[in-house]
PDB file of C-alpha atoms and ligand atoms in Angstrom:
ATOM      1  CA  MET A   1     -30.109  99.634  55.116  1.00 46.00           C
ATOM      2  CA  THR A   2     -29.003  96.916  52.923  1.00 48.00           C
ATOM      3  CA  PRO A   3     -27.179  98.666  50.012  1.00 57.00           C
ATOM      4  CA  GLY A   4     -29.105  97.456  46.959  1.00 75.00           C
ATOM      5  CA  ARG A   5     -32.075  96.518  48.336  1.00 87.00           C
ATOM      6  CA  PRO A   6     -35.017  96.767  45.950  1.00 91.00           C
ATOM      7  CA  PHE A   7     -37.433  99.394  47.804  1.00 96.00           C
ATOM      8  CA  ARG A   8     -40.852  98.998  45.494  1.00 97.00           C
ATOM      9  CA  ASN A   9     -43.039  98.988  48.372  1.00 98.00           C
ATOM     10  CA  VAL A  10     -43.405 100.564  52.298  1.00 98.00           C
ATOM     11  CA  ALA A  11     -44.166  98.455  54.853  1.00 98.00           C
ATOM     12  CA  LEU A  12     -45.459 100.023  58.088  1.00 98.00           C
ATOM     13  CA  ILE A  13     -45.010  98.185  61.319  1.00 98.00           C
ATOM     14  CA  GLY A  14     -45.463  98.602  64.662  1.00 98.00           C
ATOM     15  CA  PHE A  15     -47.858  97.975  68.063  1.00 97.00           C
ATOM     16  CA  MET A  16     -51.564  98.151  67.895  1.00 96.00           C
ATOM     17  CA  GLY A  17     -52.936 101.548  67.831  1.00 95.00           C
ATOM     18  CA  VAL A  18     -49.890 103.488  66.435  1.00 97.00           C
ATOM     19  CA  GLY A  19     -51.642 104.581  63.314  1.00 97.00           C
ATOM     20  CA  LYS A  20     -50.309 101.889  60.836  1.00 98.00           C
ATOM     21  CA  SER A  21     -53.731 102.305  58.788  1.00 97.00           C
ATOM     22  CA  THR A  22     -54.078 106.231  59.227  1.00 98.00           C
ATOM     23  CA  ILE A  23     -50.679 107.148  58.392  1.00 98.00           C
ATOM     24  CA  GLY A  24     -50.584 104.501  55.656  1.00 98.00           C
ATOM     25  CA  ALA A  25     -53.500 105.844  53.655  1.00 98.00           C
ATOM     26  CA  LEU A  26     -51.704 109.254  53.896  1.00 98.00           C
ATOM     27  CA  VAL A  27     -48.106 107.794  52.402  1.00 98.00           C
ATOM     28  CA  ALA A  28     -50.376 106.018  49.855  1.00 98.00           C
ATOM     29  CA  SER A  29     -51.918 109.121  48.964  1.00 98.00           C
ATOM     30  CA  LEU A  30     -48.646 110.885  48.745  1.00 98.00           C
ATOM     31  CA  LEU A  31     -46.438 108.300  46.802  1.00 98.00           C
ATOM     32  CA  ASP A  32     -49.855 107.531  44.756  1.00 98.00           C
ATOM     33  CA  PHE A  33     -48.938 104.074  46.002  1.00 98.00           C
ATOM     34  CA  THR A  34     -52.006 101.818  47.050  1.00 98.00           C
ATOM     35  CA  LEU A  35     -52.974 100.859  50.240  1.00 98.00           C
ATOM     36  CA  VAL A  36     -52.967  97.241  51.472  1.00 98.00           C
ATOM     37  CA  ASP A  37     -53.949  96.854  55.321  1.00 98.00           C
ATOM     38  CA  THR A  38     -53.389  93.291  56.177  1.00 98.00           C
ATOM     39  CA  ASP A  39     -56.005  93.063  58.679  1.00 98.00           C
ATOM     40  CA  LYS A  40     -58.687  94.260  56.279  1.00 98.00           C
ATOM     41  CA  VAL A  41     -57.702  91.950  53.531  1.00 98.00           C
ATOM     42  CA  ILE A  42     -57.777  89.239  55.614  1.00 98.00           C
ATOM     43  CA  GLU A  43     -60.930  90.107  56.892  1.00 98.00           C
ATOM     44  CA  GLU A  44     -62.291  90.770  53.341  1.00 98.00           C
ATOM     45  CA  ARG A  45     -61.253  87.222  52.408  1.00 97.00           C
ATOM     46  CA  THR A  46     -62.596  85.191  54.905  1.00 97.00           C
ATOM     47  CA  GLY A  47     -65.896  87.282  55.405  1.00 98.00           C
ATOM     48  CA  ARG A  48     -64.406  87.410  59.259  1.00 97.00           C
ATOM     49  CA  ARG A  49     -63.572  90.326  61.792  1.00 96.00           C
ATOM     50  CA  VAL A  50     -59.934  89.211  63.211  1.00 96.00           C
ATOM     51  CA  ALA A  51     -61.299  88.911  66.690  1.00 94.00           C
ATOM     52  CA  GLU A  52     -64.085  86.335  65.047  1.00 96.00           C
ATOM     53  CA  ILE A  53     -60.986  84.558  63.552  1.00 97.00           C
ATOM     54  CA  PHE A  54     -59.125  84.478  67.391  1.00 95.00           C
ATOM     55  CA  ALA A  55     -62.301  83.242  68.906  1.00 94.00           C
ATOM     56  CA  SER A  56     -63.308  80.716  66.514  1.00 96.00           C
ATOM     57  CA  GLU A  57     -60.080  79.107  65.015  1.00 96.00           C
ATOM     58  CA  GLY A  58     -57.275  80.817  67.395  1.00 96.00           C
ATOM     59  CA  GLU A  59     -54.124  82.895  66.910  1.00 96.00           C
ATOM     60  CA  ALA A  60     -52.186  80.417  65.161  1.00 97.00           C
ATOM     61  CA  ALA A  61     -54.946  80.147  62.115  1.00 98.00           C
ATOM     62  CA  PHE A  62     -54.937  83.917  62.191  1.00 98.00           C
ATOM     63  CA  ARG A  63     -50.757  83.906  61.745  1.00 98.00           C
ATOM     64  CA  ALA A  64     -51.321  81.473  58.834  1.00 98.00           C
ATOM     65  CA  LEU A  65     -53.350  83.712  57.211  1.00 98.00           C
ATOM     66  CA  GLU A  66     -50.962  86.525  57.665  1.00 98.00           C
ATOM     67  CA  ALA A  67     -47.961  84.753  56.638  1.00 98.00           C
ATOM     68  CA  GLY A  68     -49.966  83.551  53.314  1.00 98.00           C
ATOM     69  CA  LEU A  69     -50.305  87.038  52.291  1.00 98.00           C
ATOM     70  CA  VAL A  70     -47.018  88.062  53.343  1.00 98.00           C
ATOM     71  CA  GLN A  71     -45.963  85.677  50.923  1.00 98.00           C
ATOM     72  CA  GLU A  72     -48.137  87.217  48.377  1.00 98.00           C
ATOM     73  CA  LEU A  73     -47.184  90.395  48.701  1.00 98.00           C
ATOM     74  CA  GLU A  74     -43.162  89.546  47.693  1.00 97.00           C
ATOM     75  CA  SER A  75     -44.071  90.500  44.241  1.00 97.00           C
ATOM     76  CA  ALA A  76     -46.031  93.465  44.775  1.00 97.00           C
ATOM     77  CA  GLN A  77     -44.985  96.980  43.400  1.00 97.00           C
ATOM     78  CA  GLY A  78     -46.171 100.410  44.543  1.00 98.00           C
ATOM     79  CA  LYS A  79     -47.979  99.344  47.517  1.00 98.00           C
ATOM     80  CA  VAL A  80     -47.968 100.889  51.261  1.00 98.00           C
ATOM     81  CA  ILE A  81     -48.465  97.502  53.369  1.00 98.00           C
ATOM     82  CA  ALA A  82     -49.893  98.160  56.780  1.00 98.00           C
ATOM     83  CA  THR A  83     -49.321  95.556  59.066  1.00 98.00           C
ATOM     84  CA  GLY A  84     -50.847  93.961  61.742  1.00 98.00           C
ATOM     85  CA  GLY A  85     -48.866  94.426  65.063  1.00 97.00           C
ATOM     86  CA  GLY A  86     -47.925  90.918  65.663  1.00 98.00           C
ATOM     87  CA  LEU A  87     -47.363  90.159  61.731  1.00 98.00           C
ATOM     88  CA  PRO A  88     -43.488  90.599  61.691  1.00 98.00           C
ATOM     89  CA  MET A  89     -42.901  88.330  64.184  1.00 98.00           C
ATOM     90  CA  PHE A  90     -43.915  85.268  62.630  1.00 97.00           C
ATOM     91  CA  PRO A  91     -40.738  83.264  61.218  1.00 97.00           C
ATOM     92  CA  GLY A  92     -39.764  84.838  58.167  1.00 98.00           C
ATOM     93  CA  ASN A  93     -42.376  87.616  57.467  1.00 98.00           C
ATOM     94  CA  PHE A  94     -40.129  90.408  58.615  1.00 98.00           C
ATOM     95  CA  GLU A  95     -37.072  89.375  56.104  1.00 98.00           C
ATOM     96  CA  SER A  96     -39.800  88.945  53.379  1.00 98.00           C
ATOM     97  CA  LEU A  97     -40.938  92.432  54.011  1.00 98.00           C
ATOM     98  CA  GLN A  98     -37.313  93.498  53.737  1.00 97.00           C
ATOM     99  CA  ARG A  99     -36.853  91.800  50.686  1.00 97.00           C
ATOM    100  CA  HIS A 100     -39.030  94.387  48.617  1.00 97.00           C
ATOM    101  CA  ALA A 101     -39.989  96.978  51.154  1.00 98.00           C
ATOM    102  CA  TYR A 102     -38.697 100.087  52.788  1.00 98.00           C
ATOM    103  CA  VAL A 103     -39.856  98.991  56.306  1.00 98.00           C
ATOM    104  CA  THR A 104     -40.730 101.757  58.821  1.00 98.00           C
ATOM    105  CA  CYS A 105     -41.911 100.981  62.226  1.00 98.00           C
ATOM    106  CA  LEU A 106     -44.437 103.552  63.831  1.00 98.00           C
ATOM    107  CA  TRP A 107     -43.188 103.668  67.675  1.00 98.00           C
ATOM    108  CA  ALA A 108     -45.337 104.937  70.578  1.00 98.00           C
ATOM    109  CA  SER A 109     -44.934 104.700  74.368  1.00 97.00           C
ATOM    110  CA  VAL A 110     -47.086 102.015  76.469  1.00 97.00           C
ATOM    111  CA  ASP A 111     -49.287 104.726  77.784  1.00 96.00           C
ATOM    112  CA  THR A 112     -49.871 106.653  74.255  1.00 96.00           C
ATOM    113  CA  ILE A 113     -50.891 103.054  73.118  1.00 96.00           C
ATOM    114  CA  TYR A 114     -53.008 102.497  76.157  1.00 95.00           C
ATOM    115  CA  GLN A 115     -54.739 105.885  75.475  1.00 94.00           C
ATOM    116  CA  ARG A 116     -55.330 105.154  72.373  1.00 93.00           C
ATOM    117  CA  VAL A 117     -56.613 101.623  72.377  1.00 92.00           C
ATOM    118  CA  ARG A 118     -58.643 101.771  75.659  1.00 90.00           C
ATOM    119  CA  TYR A 119     -61.654 102.246  74.201  1.00 84.00           C
ATOM    120  CA  GLN A 120     -61.445  99.955  71.188  1.00 84.00           C
ATOM    121  CA  SER A 121     -62.890  96.014  71.710  1.00 81.00           C
ATOM    122  CA  HIS A 122     -61.594  94.476  68.268  1.00 84.00           C
ATOM    123  CA  ARG A 123     -58.160  93.498  69.464  1.00 88.00           C
ATOM    124  CA  PRO A 124     -58.649  90.052  71.078  1.00 84.00           C
ATOM    125  CA  LEU A 125     -54.667  90.391  72.597  1.00 87.00           C
ATOM    126  CA  LEU A 126     -55.806  93.286  74.647  1.00 85.00           C
ATOM    127  CA  HIS A 127     -58.802  91.898  76.301  1.00 88.00           C
ATOM    128  CA  THR A 128     -57.081  90.984  79.629  1.00 88.00           C
ATOM    129  CA  ALA A 129     -57.632  92.412  82.878  1.00 89.00           C
ATOM    130  CA  ASP A 130     -54.333  94.556  82.939  1.00 92.00           C
ATOM    131  CA  PRO A 131     -53.955  95.980  79.301  1.00 93.00           C
ATOM    132  CA  THR A 132     -51.234  98.109  80.157  1.00 95.00           C
ATOM    133  CA  ALA A 133     -49.361  95.283  81.399  1.00 96.00           C
ATOM    134  CA  ARG A 134     -49.955  92.754  78.675  1.00 95.00           C
ATOM    135  CA  ILE A 135     -49.327  95.951  76.257  1.00 96.00           C
ATOM    136  CA  ARG A 136     -45.721  96.561  78.171  1.00 97.00           C
ATOM    137  CA  GLU A 137     -44.882  92.439  77.989  1.00 97.00           C
ATOM    138  CA  LEU A 138     -45.757  92.536  74.152  1.00 97.00           C
ATOM    139  CA  LEU A 139     -43.994  95.562  73.342  1.00 97.00           C
ATOM    140  CA  THR A 140     -40.717  94.187  75.217  1.00 97.00           C
ATOM    141  CA  GLU A 141     -41.215  90.842  73.339  1.00 97.00           C
ATOM    142  CA  ARG A 142     -41.482  92.619  70.045  1.00 98.00           C
ATOM    143  CA  SER A 143     -39.276  95.528  70.038  1.00 97.00           C
ATOM    144  CA  PRO A 144     -36.080  93.517  68.662  1.00 98.00           C
ATOM    145  CA  ILE A 145     -37.903  93.207  65.478  1.00 98.00           C
ATOM    146  CA  TYR A 146     -39.779  96.449  65.252  1.00 98.00           C
ATOM    147  CA  ARG A 147     -36.235  98.152  66.085  1.00 97.00           C
ATOM    148  CA  LYS A 148     -34.484  96.198  62.867  1.00 98.00           C
ATOM    149  CA  ALA A 149     -36.653  98.613  60.549  1.00 98.00           C
ATOM    150  CA  ASP A 150     -35.062 100.711  57.958  1.00 98.00           C
ATOM    151  CA  LEU A 151     -36.828 103.697  59.709  1.00 98.00           C
ATOM    152  CA  LEU A 152     -38.251 104.204  63.158  1.00 98.00           C
ATOM    153  CA  VAL A 153     -40.588 107.215  63.529  1.00 98.00           C
ATOM    154  CA  GLY A 154     -42.084 108.304  66.999  1.00 98.00           C
ATOM    155  CA  VAL A 155     -45.666 108.994  67.091  1.00 98.00           C
ATOM    156  CA  ASP A 156     -45.995 110.304  70.418  1.00 97.00           C
ATOM    157  CA  PHE A 157     -46.125 113.832  69.517  1.00 97.00           C
ATOM    158  CA  ARG A 158     -46.218 113.760  65.851  1.00 97.00           C
ATOM    159  CA  ALA A 159     -49.589 114.318  63.863  1.00 98.00           C
ATOM    160  CA  PRO A 160     -49.996 111.681  61.154  1.00 98.00           C
ATOM    161  CA  ALA A 161     -49.498 113.741  58.169  1.00 98.00           C
ATOM    162  CA  GLU A 162     -46.644 114.780  59.782  1.00 98.00           C
ATOM    163  CA  SER A 163     -45.200 111.212  60.071  1.00 98.00           C
ATOM    164  CA  ALA A 164     -46.575 110.568  56.799  1.00 98.00           C
ATOM    165  CA  ARG A 165     -44.291 113.425  55.146  1.00 98.00           C
ATOM    166  CA  LEU A 166     -41.133 112.204  57.330  1.00 98.00           C
ATOM    167  CA  ILE A 167     -41.701 108.867  56.089  1.00 98.00           C
ATOM    168  CA  VAL A 168     -42.451 109.916  52.373  1.00 98.00           C
ATOM    169  CA  SER A 169     -39.367 111.831  52.209  1.00 97.00           C
ATOM    170  CA  ALA A 170     -37.333 109.008  53.667  1.00 97.00           C
ATOM    171  CA  TYR A 171     -38.253 106.842  51.107  1.00 97.00           C
ATOM    172  CA  ARG A 172     -37.675 109.360  48.745  1.00 96.00           C
ATOM    173  CA  GLN A 173     -34.303 109.748  49.445  1.00 95.00           C
ATOM    174  CA  VAL A 174     -33.330 106.029  49.705  1.00 95.00           C
ATOM    175  CA  THR A 175     -35.162 105.459  46.110  1.00 94.00           C
ATOM    176  CA  THR A 176     -33.424 108.326  44.379  1.00 89.00           C
ATOM    177  CA  VAL A 177     -30.966 107.524  41.621  1.00 79.00           C
ATOM    178  CA  ARG A 178     -27.791 110.080  42.057  1.00 75.00           C
ATOM    179  CA  PRO A 179     -25.661 110.286  39.089  1.00 74.00           C
ATOM    180  CA  VAL A 180     -22.078 109.056  39.350  1.00 76.00           C
ATOM    181  CA  PHE A 181     -19.473 111.036  38.683  1.00 78.00           C
ATOM    182  CA  HIS A 182     -15.877 109.427  37.696  1.00 78.00           C
ATOM    183  CA  ALA A 183     -13.104 111.507  37.933  1.00 77.00           C
ATOM    184  CA  VAL A 184     -10.891 111.285  35.126  1.00 74.00           C
ATOM    185  CA  SER A 185      -7.161 111.638  35.125  1.00 68.00           C
TER     186      SER A 185
HETATM  187  C1  S3P B 201     -52.488  91.974  66.399  1.00 82.83           C
HETATM  188  C2  S3P B 201     -52.621  93.469  65.930  1.00 82.83           C
HETATM  189  C3  S3P B 201     -54.046  93.566  65.281  1.00 82.83           C
HETATM  190  C4  S3P B 201     -54.333  92.347  64.628  1.00 82.83           C
HETATM  191  C5  S3P B 201     -54.749  91.404  65.647  1.00 82.83           C
HETATM  192  C6  S3P B 201     -53.239  91.171  66.002  1.00 82.83           C
HETATM  193  C7  S3P B 201     -51.214  92.233  67.201  1.00 82.83           C
HETATM  194  O1  S3P B 201     -53.697  94.520  64.190  1.00 82.83           O
HETATM  195  O2  S3P B 201     -53.649  91.837  63.446  1.00 82.83           O
HETATM  196  O3  S3P B 201     -55.547  91.705  66.328  1.00 82.83           O
HETATM  197  O4  S3P B 201     -50.873  90.612  67.477  1.00 82.83           O
HETATM  198  O5  S3P B 201     -50.411  92.743  67.509  1.00 82.83           O
HETATM  199  P1  S3P B 201     -53.539  96.150  64.601  1.00 82.83           P
HETATM  200  O6  S3P B 201     -51.692  96.385  64.894  1.00 82.83           O
HETATM  201  O7  S3P B 201     -53.777  97.025  63.076  1.00 82.83           O
HETATM  202  O8  S3P B 201     -54.220  96.614  65.366  1.00 82.83           O
END
Protein backbone atom coordinates (compact mmCIF):
# COMPACT_ATOMS: atom_id res chain seq x y z
CA MET A 1 0.00 0.00 0.00
CA THR A 2 1.23 3.48 -0.83
CA PRO A 3 1.04 5.55 2.37
CA GLY A 4 -1.41 8.40 2.23
CA ARG A 5 -3.54 7.03 -0.60
CA PRO A 6 -7.17 8.07 -0.16
CA PHE A 7 -9.31 4.94 -0.10
CA ARG A 8 -12.68 6.52 -0.84
CA ASN A 9 -13.90 3.40 -2.65
CA VAL A 10 -13.26 -0.31 -3.00
CA ALA A 11 -12.47 -1.72 -6.45
CA LEU A 12 -12.76 -5.41 -7.20
CA ILE A 13 -10.64 -6.72 -10.02
CA GLY A 14 -9.99 -10.26 -11.22
CA PHE A 15 -10.75 -12.76 -13.92
CA MET A 16 -14.19 -13.57 -15.35
CA GLY A 17 -16.23 -15.80 -13.10
CA VAL A 18 -14.42 -15.11 -9.82
CA GLY A 19 -17.50 -13.49 -8.28
CA LYS A 20 -16.75 -9.75 -8.47
CA SER A 21 -20.41 -8.77 -8.84
CA THR A 22 -21.72 -11.14 -6.15
CA ILE A 23 -18.99 -10.34 -3.64
CA GLY A 24 -19.15 -6.65 -4.62
CA ALA A 25 -22.84 -6.53 -3.68
CA LEU A 26 -22.08 -8.09 -0.29
CA VAL A 27 -19.18 -5.70 0.38
CA ALA A 28 -21.34 -2.74 -0.62
CA SER A 29 -24.05 -3.79 1.78
CA LEU A 30 -21.62 -4.33 4.67
CA LEU A 31 -19.97 -0.92 4.15
CA ASP A 32 -23.20 0.83 3.22
CA PHE A 33 -21.58 1.77 -0.11
CA THR A 34 -23.19 1.72 -3.56
CA LEU A 35 -22.27 -1.00 -6.03
CA VAL A 36 -21.08 0.09 -9.48
CA ASP A 37 -20.82 -2.89 -11.81
CA THR A 38 -18.92 -1.56 -14.83
CA ASP A 39 -20.35 -4.11 -17.30
CA LYS A 40 -23.89 -3.28 -16.13
CA VAL A 41 -23.34 0.48 -16.37
CA ILE A 42 -22.05 0.07 -19.94
CA GLU A 43 -25.00 -2.17 -20.84
CA GLU A 44 -27.50 0.30 -19.35
CA ARG A 45 -25.94 3.27 -21.11
CA THR A 46 -25.63 1.64 -24.52
CA GLY A 47 -28.80 -0.44 -24.32
CA ARG A 48 -26.73 -3.42 -25.50
CA ARG A 49 -25.27 -6.51 -23.91
CA VAL A 50 -21.48 -6.67 -23.63
CA ALA A 51 -21.42 -9.57 -26.11
CA GLU A 52 -23.38 -7.46 -28.63
CA ILE A 53 -20.90 -4.59 -28.31
CA PHE A 54 -18.01 -6.99 -28.91
CA ALA A 55 -19.79 -8.49 -31.92
CA SER A 56 -20.93 -5.29 -33.59
CA GLU A 57 -18.23 -2.75 -32.72
CA GLY A 58 -15.33 -4.90 -31.57
CA GLU A 59 -13.39 -5.24 -28.35
CA ALA A 60 -11.58 -1.89 -28.80
CA ALA A 61 -14.90 -0.03 -28.69
CA PHE A 62 -15.85 -1.81 -25.47
CA ARG A 63 -12.45 -1.00 -23.92
CA ALA A 64 -12.94 2.67 -24.81
CA LEU A 65 -16.30 2.66 -22.99
CA GLU A 66 -14.65 1.04 -19.97
CA ALA A 67 -11.82 3.60 -19.97
CA GLY A 68 -14.31 6.48 -20.10
CA LEU A 69 -16.18 5.07 -17.12
CA VAL A 70 -12.92 4.58 -15.19
CA GLN A 71 -12.15 8.29 -15.70
CA GLU A 72 -15.60 9.28 -14.41
CA LEU A 73 -15.10 7.15 -11.32
CA GLU A 74 -12.02 9.15 -10.26
CA SER A 75 -14.34 11.51 -8.37
CA ALA A 76 -16.46 8.73 -6.84
CA GLN A 77 -16.92 8.24 -3.14
CA GLY A 78 -18.50 5.41 -1.16
CA LYS A 79 -18.62 3.01 -4.11
CA VAL A 80 -17.74 -0.62 -4.54
CA ILE A 81 -16.60 -0.88 -8.15
CA ALA A 82 -16.94 -4.39 -9.61
CA THR A 83 -14.87 -4.26 -12.79
CA GLY A 84 -14.98 -6.35 -15.95
CA GLY A 85 -12.12 -8.86 -15.98
CA GLY A 86 -10.09 -7.07 -18.66
CA LEU A 87 -10.64 -3.52 -17.43
CA PRO A 88 -7.40 -3.15 -15.42
CA MET A 89 -5.31 -4.17 -18.47
CA PHE A 90 -6.15 -1.10 -20.53
CA PRO A 91 -3.35 1.46 -20.13
CA GLY A 92 -4.00 3.82 -17.24
CA ASN A 93 -7.07 2.07 -15.82
CA PHE A 94 -5.37 0.25 -12.96
CA GLU A 95 -3.46 3.40 -11.94
CA SER A 96 -6.67 5.39 -12.06
CA LEU A 97 -8.44 2.95 -9.70
CA GLN A 98 -5.43 3.06 -7.36
CA ARG A 99 -5.79 6.82 -6.98
CA HIS A 100 -9.07 6.55 -5.10
CA ALA A 101 -9.87 2.93 -4.32
CA TYR A 102 -8.66 0.08 -2.19
CA VAL A 103 -7.99 -2.34 -5.01
CA THR A 104 -8.81 -5.95 -4.21
CA CYS A 105 -8.19 -8.81 -6.57
CA LEU A 106 -10.32 -11.95 -6.39
CA TRP A 107 -8.22 -14.87 -7.45
CA ALA A 108 -9.24 -18.35 -8.59
CA SER A 109 -7.53 -21.26 -10.30
CA VAL A 110 -8.07 -22.05 -13.98
CA ASP A 111 -10.20 -25.09 -13.01
CA THR A 112 -12.46 -23.11 -10.70
CA ILE A 113 -12.91 -20.41 -13.31
CA TYR A 114 -13.73 -22.96 -15.98
CA GLN A 115 -16.27 -24.73 -13.75
CA ARG A 116 -17.96 -21.41 -13.04
CA VAL A 117 -18.15 -20.11 -16.60
CA ARG A 118 -18.65 -23.27 -18.63
CA TYR A 119 -22.45 -23.07 -18.78
CA GLN A 120 -22.54 -19.30 -19.31
CA SER A 121 -22.57 -17.87 -22.81
CA HIS A 122 -22.31 -14.12 -22.27
CA ARG A 123 -18.50 -13.84 -22.24
CA PRO A 124 -17.29 -13.33 -25.82
CA LEU A 125 -13.60 -13.85 -24.99
CA LEU A 126 -14.34 -17.43 -23.98
CA HIS A 127 -16.28 -18.33 -27.11
CA THR A 128 -13.49 -20.54 -28.36
CA ALA A 129 -12.90 -24.22 -29.04
CA ASP A 130 -10.68 -24.63 -25.98
CA PRO A 131 -11.87 -22.29 -23.22
CA THR A 132 -9.54 -23.78 -20.59
CA ALA A 133 -6.49 -22.94 -22.71
CA ARG A 134 -7.86 -19.45 -23.31
CA ILE A 135 -8.45 -18.92 -19.58
CA ARG A 136 -4.90 -20.06 -18.82
CA GLU A 137 -3.46 -17.79 -21.52
CA LEU A 138 -5.41 -14.71 -20.44
CA LEU A 139 -4.72 -15.35 -16.76
CA THR A 140 -0.98 -15.55 -17.45
CA GLU A 141 -1.13 -12.34 -19.43
CA ARG A 142 -3.17 -10.53 -16.80
CA SER A 143 -1.69 -11.82 -13.57
CA PRO A 144 1.15 -9.25 -13.35
CA ILE A 145 -1.47 -6.50 -13.10
CA TYR A 146 -3.95 -8.46 -10.96
CA ARG A 147 -1.15 -9.16 -8.47
CA LYS A 148 -0.45 -5.46 -8.01
CA ALA A 149 -3.73 -5.13 -6.07
CA ASP A 150 -3.64 -3.95 -2.45
CA LEU A 151 -5.31 -7.18 -1.37
CA LEU A 152 -5.49 -10.60 -3.01
CA VAL A 153 -8.34 -12.87 -1.92
CA GLY A 154 -8.41 -16.50 -3.03
CA VAL A 155 -11.96 -17.55 -3.75
CA ASP A 156 -11.44 -21.23 -4.67
CA PHE A 157 -12.44 -22.45 -1.22
CA ARG A 158 -14.25 -19.42 0.19
CA ALA A 159 -17.93 -18.64 0.19
CA PRO A 160 -18.75 -15.16 -1.18
CA ALA A 161 -19.88 -13.97 2.27
CA GLU A 162 -16.54 -14.94 3.79
CA SER A 163 -14.58 -13.19 1.03
CA ALA A 164 -16.74 -10.11 1.55
CA ARG A 165 -16.10 -10.07 5.31
CA LEU A 166 -12.35 -10.39 4.70
CA ILE A 167 -12.35 -7.48 2.28
CA VAL A 168 -14.39 -5.29 4.61
CA SER A 169 -12.15 -6.00 7.57
CA ALA A 170 -8.99 -5.25 5.51
CA TYR A 171 -10.60 -2.07 4.19
CA ARG A 172 -11.54 -0.94 7.70
CA GLN A 173 -7.98 -1.51 8.87
CA VAL A 174 -6.47 0.65 6.17
CA THR A 175 -9.02 3.41 6.56
CA THR A 176 -9.10 3.62 10.35
CA VAL A 177 -7.37 6.71 11.60
CA ARG A 178 -5.41 5.79 14.70
CA PRO A 179 -4.40 8.42 17.26
CA VAL A 180 -0.70 9.21 17.24
CA PHE A 181 0.91 9.51 20.68
CA HIS A 182 3.97 11.69 20.95
CA ALA A 183 6.43 11.03 23.73
CA VAL A 184 7.18 14.17 25.68
CA SER A 185 10.49 14.24 27.47
C1 LIG B 1 -14.09 -9.45 -19.89
C2 LIG B 1 -14.83 -9.73 -18.77
C3 LIG B 1 -16.28 -9.51 -18.70
C4 LIG B 1 -16.70 -8.41 -19.66
C5 LIG B 1 -16.20 -8.69 -21.04
C6 LIG B 1 -14.68 -8.83 -21.10
C7 LIG B 1 -12.63 -9.74 -19.88
O1 LIG B 1 -16.65 -9.15 -17.38
O2 LIG B 1 -16.22 -7.16 -19.24
O3 LIG B 1 -16.81 -9.87 -21.48
O4 LIG B 1 -11.90 -9.19 -20.73
O5 LIG B 1 -12.18 -10.48 -18.97
P1 LIG B 1 -16.65 -10.21 -16.13
O6 LIG B 1 -15.26 -10.26 -15.61
O7 LIG B 1 -17.59 -9.58 -15.18
O8 LIG B 1 -17.12 -11.50 -16.69
